[in-house]
Coordinates of C-alpha atoms and ligand atoms in Angstrom, one line a residue:
Chain A
M631 CA 132.0 -30.0 101.9
P632 CA 129.0 -30.1 104.2
I633 CA 129.0 -32.9 106.6
I634 CA 125.5 -34.1 106.9
N635 CA 124.6 -35.9 110.1
P636 CA 122.6 -38.9 108.9
V637 CA 120.6 -39.2 112.1
S638 CA 119.7 -35.8 113.3
S639 CA 118.0 -36.1 116.6
P640 CA 114.7 -34.2 116.7
V641 CA 114.2 -34.6 120.4
D642 CA 115.8 -33.1 123.4
P643 CA 118.6 -30.8 122.2
L644 CA 120.3 -31.1 125.6
A645 CA 120.5 -34.8 125.1
A646 CA 122.8 -34.5 122.1
K647 CA 126.5 -34.8 122.9
P648 CA 128.3 -31.6 122.1
S649 CA 131.2 -33.5 120.6
A650 CA 128.9 -35.1 118.1
I651 CA 127.6 -31.8 116.9
T652 CA 129.1 -30.3 113.8
D653 CA 126.6 -27.7 112.8
V654 CA 125.2 -25.5 115.5
V655 CA 123.0 -23.6 113.0
R656 CA 121.8 -24.9 109.6
F657 CA 119.5 -23.1 107.3
E658 CA 118.2 -24.8 104.2
R659 CA 116.2 -22.7 101.6
V660 CA 114.8 -20.6 104.4
G661 CA 112.3 -17.9 103.5
L662 CA 110.8 -15.3 105.7
R663 CA 108.1 -12.7 105.3
Y664 CA 106.4 -10.5 107.9
G665 CA 102.7 -11.1 107.7
R666 CA 101.6 -10.7 104.1
G667 CA 104.6 -8.6 103.1
P668 CA 107.3 -9.4 100.7
E669 CA 109.9 -12.0 101.4
I670 CA 112.7 -10.4 103.4
L671 CA 114.8 -13.5 103.2
S672 CA 114.5 -16.0 100.4
D673 CA 116.2 -19.4 99.9
V674 CA 118.8 -18.7 102.5
N675 CA 121.3 -21.5 103.0
M676 CA 123.7 -21.2 105.9
R677 CA 125.8 -23.3 108.2
L678 CA 127.6 -22.3 111.3
A679 CA 130.0 -25.0 112.4
R680 CA 130.6 -25.6 116.0
G681 CA 133.2 -23.3 117.4
S682 CA 133.1 -20.9 114.4
F683 CA 133.2 -17.1 114.6
T684 CA 131.1 -15.3 112.0
F685 CA 130.3 -11.7 111.1
L686 CA 127.0 -11.0 109.4
T687 CA 127.1 -7.9 107.4
G688 CA 125.1 -6.1 104.7
P689 CA 123.3 -2.8 104.1
S690 CA 120.7 -1.4 106.4
G691 CA 117.3 -3.1 106.0
A692 CA 118.9 -6.2 104.3
G693 CA 117.6 -8.5 106.9
K694 CA 120.5 -9.1 109.3
S695 CA 118.4 -8.6 112.5
T696 CA 115.7 -10.8 110.9
L697 CA 118.1 -13.6 110.3
L698 CA 119.4 -13.4 113.8
K699 CA 115.9 -13.5 115.2
L700 CA 115.4 -16.8 113.3
C701 CA 118.5 -18.1 115.0
Y702 CA 117.5 -17.2 118.5
L703 CA 114.0 -18.5 118.1
T704 CA 112.0 -15.2 118.3
L705 CA 110.8 -15.6 114.7
K706 CA 109.5 -18.6 112.8
Q707 CA 110.6 -19.1 109.3
S708 CA 107.9 -18.9 106.6
R709 CA 109.4 -21.8 104.8
G710 CA 112.5 -23.9 104.6
L711 CA 114.4 -25.9 107.3
I712 CA 116.2 -24.5 110.3
N713 CA 118.2 -26.8 112.5
L714 CA 119.7 -25.7 115.8
F715 CA 122.1 -28.1 117.5
E716 CA 121.0 -30.6 114.9
S717 CA 117.4 -30.4 115.8
D718 CA 114.6 -29.2 113.5
I719 CA 113.1 -26.2 115.3
S720 CA 109.7 -26.6 113.6
I721 CA 109.0 -29.8 115.4
M722 CA 110.3 -28.8 118.8
S723 CA 107.8 -28.7 121.6
R724 CA 107.6 -25.5 123.6
A725 CA 109.7 -27.0 126.4
E726 CA 112.4 -28.1 123.9
Q727 CA 112.4 -24.6 122.4
Q728 CA 112.9 -23.0 125.7
A729 CA 115.7 -25.5 126.5
T730 CA 117.3 -24.6 123.2
K731 CA 117.1 -20.9 124.1
R732 CA 118.9 -21.6 127.3
R733 CA 121.9 -22.7 125.2
I734 CA 121.9 -19.4 123.3
G735 CA 123.1 -16.1 124.6
V736 CA 121.8 -13.0 122.9
V737 CA 123.0 -9.4 123.0
L738 CA 120.7 -6.9 121.3
Q739 CA 121.4 -3.3 120.4
D740 CA 118.9 -2.0 123.0
F741 CA 120.3 -4.3 125.7
R742 CA 116.8 -5.3 127.0
L743 CA 117.8 -4.9 130.6
I744 CA 114.9 -5.1 133.0
E745 CA 114.6 -1.7 134.6
H746 CA 113.3 -2.7 138.1
L747 CA 116.0 -5.3 138.6
S748 CA 119.6 -4.5 139.8
V749 CA 122.5 -5.3 137.5
F750 CA 123.2 -8.4 139.5
E751 CA 119.6 -9.6 139.1
N752 CA 119.6 -8.9 135.4
V753 CA 122.8 -10.8 134.8
A754 CA 121.6 -13.7 137.0
L755 CA 118.3 -14.1 135.1
P756 CA 119.3 -16.9 132.7
L757 CA 120.3 -19.0 135.7
R758 CA 117.4 -18.0 137.9
V759 CA 114.8 -19.1 135.3
T760 CA 116.2 -22.6 135.5
G761 CA 114.9 -22.8 139.0
E762 CA 118.3 -23.5 140.5
P763 CA 118.8 -22.3 144.1
R764 CA 120.5 -18.9 144.3
E765 CA 123.5 -20.1 146.2
T766 CA 124.6 -22.2 143.3
Y767 CA 125.1 -19.2 141.0
R768 CA 125.5 -16.2 143.2
Q769 CA 129.3 -16.4 143.3
D770 CA 129.6 -17.0 139.5
V771 CA 127.5 -13.9 138.8
M772 CA 129.5 -11.7 141.1
E773 CA 132.8 -13.0 139.6
L774 CA 131.6 -12.4 136.1
L775 CA 130.5 -8.9 137.0
Q776 CA 133.9 -8.2 138.5
W777 CA 135.5 -9.6 135.3
V778 CA 133.6 -7.3 133.0
G779 CA 134.3 -4.3 135.3
L780 CA 130.9 -3.9 136.8
G781 CA 131.8 -5.1 140.3
H782 CA 131.1 -1.7 141.8
V783 CA 127.6 -1.3 140.3
M784 CA 126.2 -4.7 141.0
E785 CA 123.4 -3.3 143.1
A786 CA 122.7 -0.4 140.8
M787 CA 119.7 -0.1 138.6
P788 CA 120.5 -0.4 134.9
Q789 CA 119.2 3.1 134.0
T790 CA 121.8 4.7 136.3
L791 CA 124.6 3.1 134.2
S792 CA 126.4 4.6 131.2
G793 CA 125.7 3.1 127.8
G794 CA 128.9 1.1 127.8
E795 CA 128.2 -0.3 131.3
Q796 CA 124.7 -1.3 130.2
Q797 CA 126.2 -3.0 127.3
R798 CA 128.6 -4.9 129.4
A799 CA 125.7 -5.9 131.7
A800 CA 123.8 -7.2 128.6
I801 CA 126.8 -9.2 127.5
A802 CA 127.4 -10.6 131.0
R803 CA 123.8 -11.8 130.9
A804 CA 124.3 -13.4 127.5
V805 CA 127.4 -15.3 128.6
I806 CA 126.6 -16.1 132.3
S807 CA 125.1 -19.5 131.4
K808 CA 128.1 -20.4 129.2
P809 CA 126.0 -20.7 126.0
D810 CA 126.9 -22.9 123.1
L811 CA 125.8 -20.2 120.7
L812 CA 126.4 -16.5 121.2
I813 CA 124.5 -14.0 119.0
A814 CA 124.9 -10.3 119.0
D815 CA 123.1 -7.7 116.9
E816 CA 125.2 -4.5 116.3
P817 CA 126.9 -4.9 119.7
T818 CA 129.3 -2.1 118.9
G819 CA 126.7 0.3 117.6
N820 CA 126.4 2.5 120.6
V821 CA 129.9 2.5 122.0
D822 CA 133.1 4.1 121.2
P823 CA 135.7 2.2 119.2
V824 CA 137.9 1.4 122.1
I825 CA 135.1 -0.3 124.0
G826 CA 133.9 -1.9 120.8
R827 CA 137.2 -3.6 120.4
R828 CA 137.4 -4.7 124.0
L829 CA 134.0 -6.2 123.6
L830 CA 134.9 -8.2 120.6
R831 CA 137.9 -9.5 122.5
L832 CA 135.4 -10.8 125.1
F833 CA 133.5 -12.6 122.3
S834 CA 136.7 -14.1 121.0
E835 CA 137.5 -15.3 124.5
M836 CA 134.1 -17.0 124.6
N837 CA 134.8 -18.4 121.2
R838 CA 138.1 -19.9 122.3
M839 CA 136.2 -21.5 125.2
G840 CA 134.0 -23.3 122.7
A841 CA 131.1 -21.0 121.9
T842 CA 129.9 -20.5 118.4
V843 CA 129.6 -16.8 117.7
L844 CA 127.5 -14.9 115.2
I845 CA 127.6 -11.1 115.1
A846 CA 125.7 -8.7 112.9
T847 CA 127.5 -5.5 112.3
H848 CA 128.0 -2.6 109.9
D849 CA 131.5 -1.9 111.2
I850 CA 133.8 -2.9 108.3
N851 CA 136.9 -1.7 110.3
L852 CA 136.0 -4.0 113.1
I853 CA 135.6 -6.9 110.8
S854 CA 138.9 -6.3 109.2
E855 CA 140.7 -6.5 112.5
F856 CA 139.5 -10.0 113.4
S857 CA 140.1 -13.1 111.6
A858 CA 136.6 -14.6 111.2
D859 CA 134.1 -15.8 108.7
V860 CA 132.1 -13.1 107.0
I861 CA 128.6 -13.6 105.6
R862 CA 127.1 -10.8 103.6
I863 CA 123.4 -10.4 103.1
E864 CA 121.8 -8.4 100.4
D865 CA 118.4 -8.3 98.8
G866 CA 117.3 -11.2 101.0
Q867 CA 120.1 -13.4 99.7
L868 CA 123.3 -14.6 101.4
L869 CA 126.4 -13.8 99.5
S870 CA 129.8 -15.3 100.0
G871 CA 132.1 -13.6 102.3
L872 CA 134.5 -10.7 102.1
Q873 CA 138.2 -10.9 102.9
N874 CA 139.0 -13.7 105.2
G875 CA 135.6 -15.2 105.4
H876 CA 133.5 -17.6 103.4
A877 CA 129.9 -18.4 103.5
H878 CA 128.9 -22.0 104.1
G879 CA 126.2 -24.0 102.3
Chain B
M182 CA 133.4 -7.9 148.6
D183 CA 130.7 -8.5 151.2
N184 CA 129.4 -12.1 150.9
S185 CA 126.0 -11.2 152.4
E186 CA 125.2 -9.3 149.2
N187 CA 122.7 -10.6 146.7
T188 CA 121.4 -13.3 148.9
V189 CA 117.7 -12.4 148.4
S190 CA 116.1 -12.4 145.0
Q191 CA 114.3 -9.3 143.8
P192 CA 110.8 -9.9 142.6
L193 CA 110.8 -10.5 138.8
L194 CA 107.5 -8.7 138.2
N195 CA 107.5 -5.0 138.7
T196 CA 105.1 -4.5 141.5
A197 CA 105.1 -0.7 141.0
A198 CA 104.0 -1.1 137.4
D199 CA 100.5 -2.2 137.8
N200 CA 97.6 -1.1 139.9
A201 CA 97.8 -3.5 142.7
R202 CA 96.0 -1.3 145.2
S203 CA 92.8 -0.8 143.2
L204 CA 92.7 -4.6 142.5
I205 CA 92.9 -5.3 146.2
I206 CA 90.2 -2.8 146.9
V207 CA 87.9 -4.3 144.3
L208 CA 88.6 -7.8 145.7
A209 CA 88.0 -6.5 149.2
I210 CA 84.6 -5.1 148.2
M211 CA 83.6 -8.4 146.6
S212 CA 84.8 -10.4 149.5
F213 CA 82.8 -8.0 151.8
L214 CA 79.6 -8.7 149.9
A215 CA 80.4 -12.4 149.7
A216 CA 80.9 -12.5 153.4
L217 CA 77.6 -10.8 154.1
A218 CA 75.8 -13.2 151.7
L219 CA 77.5 -16.1 153.4
L220 CA 76.7 -15.0 156.9
F221 CA 73.1 -14.2 155.9
S222 CA 72.7 -17.6 154.4
L223 CA 74.1 -19.3 157.5
S224 CA 71.9 -17.4 159.9
A225 CA 68.8 -18.0 157.7
D226 CA 69.6 -21.7 158.0
R227 CA 70.0 -21.5 161.8
L228 CA 66.8 -19.5 162.1
R229 CA 64.8 -22.0 160.1
N230 CA 66.2 -24.8 162.2
N231 CA 65.1 -23.0 165.4
W232 CA 61.7 -22.2 164.2
Q233 CA 61.0 -25.5 162.6
G234 CA 62.3 -27.3 165.5
E235 CA 60.1 -25.4 167.8
L236 CA 57.0 -25.9 165.6
Q237 CA 57.7 -29.6 165.1
R238 CA 58.1 -30.2 168.7
T239 CA 54.7 -28.8 169.6
A240 CA 51.2 -29.9 168.6
T241 CA 47.7 -29.4 169.6
V242 CA 45.3 -32.3 170.1
Q243 CA 41.6 -31.4 169.6
L244 CA 39.4 -33.8 171.4
L245 CA 35.8 -33.9 170.1
V246 CA 33.7 -34.8 173.1
S247 CA 30.7 -37.0 172.4
S248 CA 28.4 -35.2 174.9
P249 CA 28.9 -32.4 177.5
D250 CA 28.4 -34.8 180.3
L251 CA 31.3 -36.9 179.4
R252 CA 33.6 -34.0 178.8
D253 CA 35.6 -34.3 182.0
A254 CA 35.9 -38.1 181.9
E255 CA 36.9 -38.2 178.3
T256 CA 39.5 -35.4 178.9
E257 CA 40.9 -37.4 181.7
T258 CA 41.1 -40.6 179.5
A259 CA 42.7 -38.6 176.7
L260 CA 45.4 -37.2 179.0
K261 CA 46.2 -40.6 180.4
T262 CA 46.4 -42.2 176.9
L263 CA 48.7 -39.4 175.7
R264 CA 51.0 -39.7 178.7
T265 CA 51.3 -43.4 178.0
V266 CA 52.0 -42.9 174.3
L267 CA 54.4 -40.0 174.8
P268 CA 56.0 -40.6 178.2
S269 CA 58.6 -37.9 177.9
A270 CA 56.3 -35.2 176.5
D271 CA 54.9 -32.2 178.4
I272 CA 51.1 -32.6 178.1
A273 CA 48.6 -30.2 179.5
P274 CA 44.9 -29.3 178.8
L275 CA 44.6 -25.7 177.6
G276 CA 41.5 -24.9 179.7
D277 CA 38.3 -23.2 178.6
V278 CA 39.6 -19.7 178.7
K279 CA 42.5 -20.5 176.5
S280 CA 40.3 -22.5 174.1
R281 CA 37.9 -19.6 173.8
E282 CA 40.8 -17.2 173.1
L283 CA 41.9 -19.4 170.3
L284 CA 38.5 -19.4 168.8
T285 CA 38.1 -15.6 168.7
P286 CA 39.9 -15.1 165.4
W287 CA 37.3 -17.3 163.7
L288 CA 34.1 -16.5 165.6
G289 CA 34.8 -12.9 166.5
N290 CA 34.6 -11.3 169.9
I291 CA 31.1 -12.4 170.6
D292 CA 29.9 -13.9 173.9
L293 CA 29.7 -17.6 173.3
P294 CA 27.0 -19.5 175.0
E295 CA 28.2 -21.4 178.0
D296 CA 26.9 -24.7 176.7
L297 CA 28.5 -24.5 173.3
P298 CA 30.3 -27.8 172.9
L299 CA 33.8 -26.5 172.6
P300 CA 36.5 -29.1 171.7
V301 CA 38.9 -29.8 174.4
L302 CA 42.4 -28.6 173.5
I303 CA 45.5 -30.4 174.8
S304 CA 48.9 -29.0 174.1
V305 CA 51.8 -31.5 173.5
K306 CA 55.4 -30.4 173.9
L307 CA 58.0 -32.9 173.0
E308 CA 61.5 -33.3 174.2
A309 CA 64.2 -31.9 171.9
D310 CA 64.9 -34.9 169.8
D311 CA 61.5 -36.7 169.7
M312 CA 59.4 -36.8 166.6
L313 CA 55.6 -36.6 166.7
S314 CA 53.6 -39.2 164.9
P315 CA 49.9 -38.0 164.6
P316 CA 48.4 -41.2 163.2
L317 CA 49.9 -43.2 166.1
I318 CA 48.3 -40.8 168.6
I319 CA 44.9 -40.8 166.9
T320 CA 44.9 -44.6 166.8
A321 CA 45.8 -44.8 170.4
L322 CA 43.0 -42.4 171.3
G323 CA 40.6 -44.2 169.0
E324 CA 41.2 -47.4 170.8
E325 CA 39.8 -45.7 173.9
G326 CA 36.8 -44.6 171.9
L327 CA 37.8 -41.0 171.6
I328 CA 37.7 -38.9 168.5
A329 CA 40.5 -36.5 168.1
E330 CA 42.3 -34.3 165.5
I331 CA 45.9 -33.2 165.6
D332 CA 47.3 -29.9 164.4
D333 CA 51.1 -30.5 164.2
H334 CA 51.8 -27.1 162.6
S335 CA 53.3 -28.8 159.6
R336 CA 51.7 -26.3 157.3
W337 CA 53.6 -23.4 159.0
S338 CA 56.7 -25.4 159.2
D339 CA 56.7 -26.2 155.5
Q340 CA 56.2 -22.5 154.7
I341 CA 59.0 -21.4 156.9
G342 CA 61.2 -24.1 155.4
Q343 CA 60.3 -23.0 151.9
S344 CA 61.0 -19.3 152.4
A345 CA 64.2 -20.1 154.3
R346 CA 65.4 -22.3 151.5
G347 CA 64.5 -19.5 149.1
L348 CA 66.6 -17.0 151.0
K349 CA 69.5 -19.4 151.3
A350 CA 69.4 -20.1 147.5
A351 CA 69.4 -16.4 146.8
A352 CA 72.3 -15.8 149.1
L353 CA 74.3 -18.7 147.6
A354 CA 73.5 -17.4 144.1
I355 CA 74.9 -14.0 145.1
L356 CA 77.9 -15.8 146.5
A357 CA 78.4 -17.7 143.2
L358 CA 78.1 -14.5 141.2
I359 CA 80.7 -12.8 143.3
F360 CA 83.1 -15.7 142.8
G361 CA 82.5 -15.6 139.1
A362 CA 83.1 -11.8 139.1
S363 CA 86.3 -12.4 141.0
I364 CA 87.5 -14.8 138.4
A365 CA 86.9 -12.2 135.7
V366 CA 88.6 -9.5 137.8
S367 CA 91.7 -11.6 138.4
A368 CA 91.8 -12.6 134.7
F369 CA 91.6 -9.0 133.6
A370 CA 94.2 -7.9 136.1
T371 CA 96.6 -10.6 134.9
Q372 CA 96.0 -9.6 131.3
A373 CA 96.7 -6.0 132.1
A374 CA 99.8 -7.0 134.1
L375 CA 101.1 -9.2 131.2
S376 CA 100.8 -6.3 128.8
T377 CA 102.4 -3.7 131.1
Q378 CA 105.2 -6.1 131.9
R379 CA 105.6 -7.2 128.3
D380 CA 109.3 -6.3 128.3
V381 CA 110.0 -8.4 131.3
I382 CA 108.1 -11.4 129.9
Q383 CA 110.0 -11.0 126.6
V384 CA 113.3 -11.1 128.3
L385 CA 112.2 -14.1 130.4
V386 CA 111.1 -16.0 127.3
Q387 CA 114.4 -15.1 125.5
V388 CA 116.6 -16.4 128.3
G389 CA 114.6 -19.7 128.2
A390 CA 112.0 -19.5 131.0
E391 CA 109.3 -22.1 130.7
D392 CA 105.7 -21.0 130.6
G393 CA 105.2 -22.6 134.0
F394 CA 107.9 -20.4 135.5
I395 CA 106.3 -17.3 134.2
A396 CA 102.8 -18.4 135.1
K397 CA 104.0 -19.2 138.6
L398 CA 105.0 -15.5 139.0
F399 CA 101.5 -14.4 138.2
I400 CA 99.8 -17.1 140.2
K401 CA 101.8 -16.1 143.3
Q402 CA 101.1 -12.4 142.7
A403 CA 97.4 -12.9 142.1
G404 CA 97.1 -15.2 145.1
L405 CA 98.7 -12.7 147.4
R406 CA 96.5 -10.0 146.2
G407 CA 93.4 -12.2 146.4
L408 CA 94.4 -13.2 149.9
K409 CA 94.9 -9.6 151.0
G410 CA 91.7 -8.3 149.4
S411 CA 89.5 -11.2 150.7
V412 CA 90.9 -11.1 154.2
I413 CA 90.1 -7.4 154.4
G414 CA 86.6 -7.8 152.9
A415 CA 85.8 -10.8 155.1
A416 CA 86.9 -9.0 158.3
L417 CA 84.8 -6.0 157.4
G418 CA 81.9 -8.2 156.6
L419 CA 82.2 -10.0 159.9
V420 CA 82.3 -6.6 161.7
A421 CA 79.3 -5.3 159.8
A422 CA 77.2 -8.4 160.4
T423 CA 78.0 -8.4 164.1
A424 CA 77.0 -4.8 164.3
L425 CA 73.8 -5.6 162.5
S426 CA 73.0 -8.5 164.8
L427 CA 73.6 -6.5 167.9
R428 CA 71.2 -3.8 166.7
T429 CA 68.4 -6.1 165.6
A430 CA 68.7 -8.0 168.8
K431 CA 67.5 -4.9 170.7
D432 CA 64.6 -4.1 168.3
T433 CA 62.0 -6.7 167.6
A434 CA 62.6 -6.7 163.9
L435 CA 60.4 -8.6 161.5
L436 CA 63.4 -9.6 159.4
P437 CA 65.3 -12.6 160.5
D438 CA 68.1 -11.1 162.5
L439 CA 71.7 -11.8 161.5
N440 CA 73.0 -13.6 164.5
V441 CA 76.6 -14.2 163.9
N442 CA 78.0 -17.3 165.4
W443 CA 81.6 -18.2 166.0
T444 CA 81.4 -21.2 163.8
D445 CA 80.7 -18.8 160.9
S446 CA 84.3 -17.7 161.0
F447 CA 85.2 -21.2 159.8
Y448 CA 83.0 -20.7 156.7
L449 CA 84.5 -17.2 156.2
I450 CA 88.0 -18.7 156.2
L451 CA 86.9 -21.2 153.6
M452 CA 85.5 -18.4 151.6
V453 CA 88.8 -16.5 151.8
A454 CA 90.7 -19.6 150.8
G455 CA 88.3 -20.1 147.9
L456 CA 88.7 -16.5 146.6
T457 CA 92.4 -16.7 146.9
L458 CA 92.4 -20.0 145.0
I459 CA 90.3 -18.7 142.2
C460 CA 92.3 -15.5 141.8
S461 CA 95.5 -17.6 141.5
A462 CA 93.8 -20.1 139.1
A463 CA 92.4 -17.4 136.9
A464 CA 95.9 -15.7 136.8
G465 CA 97.5 -19.0 135.9
F466 CA 95.1 -19.9 133.1
T467 CA 95.3 -16.3 131.7
T468 CA 99.1 -16.4 131.6
F469 CA 99.2 -19.8 129.9
R470 CA 96.5 -18.7 127.4
L471 CA 98.2 -15.4 126.5
L472 CA 101.7 -16.9 126.2
R473 CA 100.3 -19.5 123.8
R474 CA 98.5 -16.8 121.9
E475 CA 101.7 -14.7 121.7
R476 CA 103.6 -17.7 120.4
R477 CA 101.1 -18.4 117.6
R478 CA 101.4 -14.8 116.4
S479 CA 105.1 -14.9 116.0
Ligands
ATP1106 N1 108.4 -6.6 112.6 C1 108.5 -6.3 111.3 N2 107.4 -6.2 110.5 C2 107.5 -5.9 109.2 N3 108.6 -5.7 108.6 C3 109.7 -5.8 109.3 C4 109.7 -6.0 110.7 N4 111.0 -6.1 111.1 C5 111.8 -5.8 110.0 N5 111.0 -5.6 108.9 C6 111.5 -5.3 107.6 O1 112.4 -6.3 107.2 C7 113.5 -5.8 106.5 C8 114.8 -6.2 107.2 O2 114.9 -5.6 108.5 P1 116.1 -6.0 109.5 O3 115.8 -5.3 110.7 O4 116.3 -7.4 109.5 O5 117.3 -5.3 108.7 P2 118.8 -5.1 109.2 O6 119.6 -5.7 108.1 O7 118.9 -5.6 110.5 O8 118.9 -3.5 109.1 P3 119.8 -2.6 110.0 O9 121.2 -2.7 109.5 O10 119.3 -1.2 109.8 O11 119.7 -3.0 111.4 C9 113.3 -4.3 106.5 O12 112.8 -3.9 105.2 C10 112.3 -4.0 107.6 O13 111.5 -2.9 107.2
MG1107 MG1 119.3 -4.7 112.4

């Protein structure tokens, strides 16, 4: 049964104690339309518990990417309630929204690496925008790059990297700030199955360390190999899960 | 691994992406024009001070002698009185020849009869800081039974003051227009940069950068460009004005010559600082405004 936190704190999401948080993401009757178009999502109810690992699947055009955008605060819902870290996002100030984004790591299919910045700089970005001095994170960034196997291309420009390397750079950027919520949209779309699996193991690793993970994917084979919740989305509605998963809410 | 790696941050904004050089050139041209307007206004001010000072420190006393017989005696009394009232002034009678010369513009070049009762003209030159008080002098002369008029050149002085003020106002208006145009140029450039660097901004917003963090990038960039442009323009302006002043100093030009003074550099530095500041400010406002607008759209 859903555990509803009686006093959800609407203010600073950073002020909330992690241990007190049960739902990292909660959607209640969320609807979304682009402009004056039809509703892409309607009456979506969803809960992602802290520390959960969830696959989001469904046919092309079903609204997977759209739902993820709502989760990483790039889109605003047309109606309904969205709570992130127990805070209603519709009443957050701009500063609170940005603080919330700093707790979310995002990997998109097109990676969104900045072309004129080196791999190191791209990965360091989430730490750099906090205004912290470079010395405090330089070592961490270099270690992470070593760990994902990009130690030799730290100074390289992203466009000189292979697709798989770019993807690892994008993932490194998503996890460098140790986010509480990790979101990936088709992370295995562009890479061969071997790399795809290695990547998912990286996400599991993050999940074991406490991050809540939400991944949109078409790859049924991949889903079957990992024990995780599965949410299926079709015709703008969330359906209960396949195999080992179950949809919340 | 070499520990000296990655110690210096790369600039977050892509400097190759936008047209920095044309912006700097435009700002340099504006700053050049602003520098000329400023120097012109400063030298117009100085010129007016010089001329007015000169005029205000000189006056002509016209003594109306009661009869030709008393002419010498009354002149003597008047001189003595004036020297008592204005102890530090340089007081001298202009003499007949000079007096006649001064009358020719009115009476023409005719031979004046010797016994024409010409007024006695006495020139008064004050020390630098003294002020002339015509009523005081007339009263003093009146007490000695003398009738006199004073031409203190105030009519000319007022006219010069007026036209100098007009010139200065025009120069300042031009300066204000240039500052306004610089605000617009910087705002446009920032707007363009924000759209060419849209990808970068989107990533920054996604990883949680505050608006202030992003605005600071543009403020710094615009400030640097404003500084470069305005320093170049102001330097060229100073060179051009100096060249002009050297040239006009040789010819006896009718126009007030641009005489560049070293203290003018101080005002030029202020102008450069001002331009830099407004470029930064315009960039900051534009960034905040566009980020807010972007947010409303999503
Ligand atoms: N910016 C947009 N403006 C208008 N309509 C959009 C926009 N983005 C997506 N859509 C529409 O919303 C619907 C859902 O798109 P979305 O990208 O969320 O699907 P998806 O499930 O991620 O598909 P895929 O598996 O192909 O990535 C589609 O019909 C799409 O045309
Ligand atoms: Mg998609």
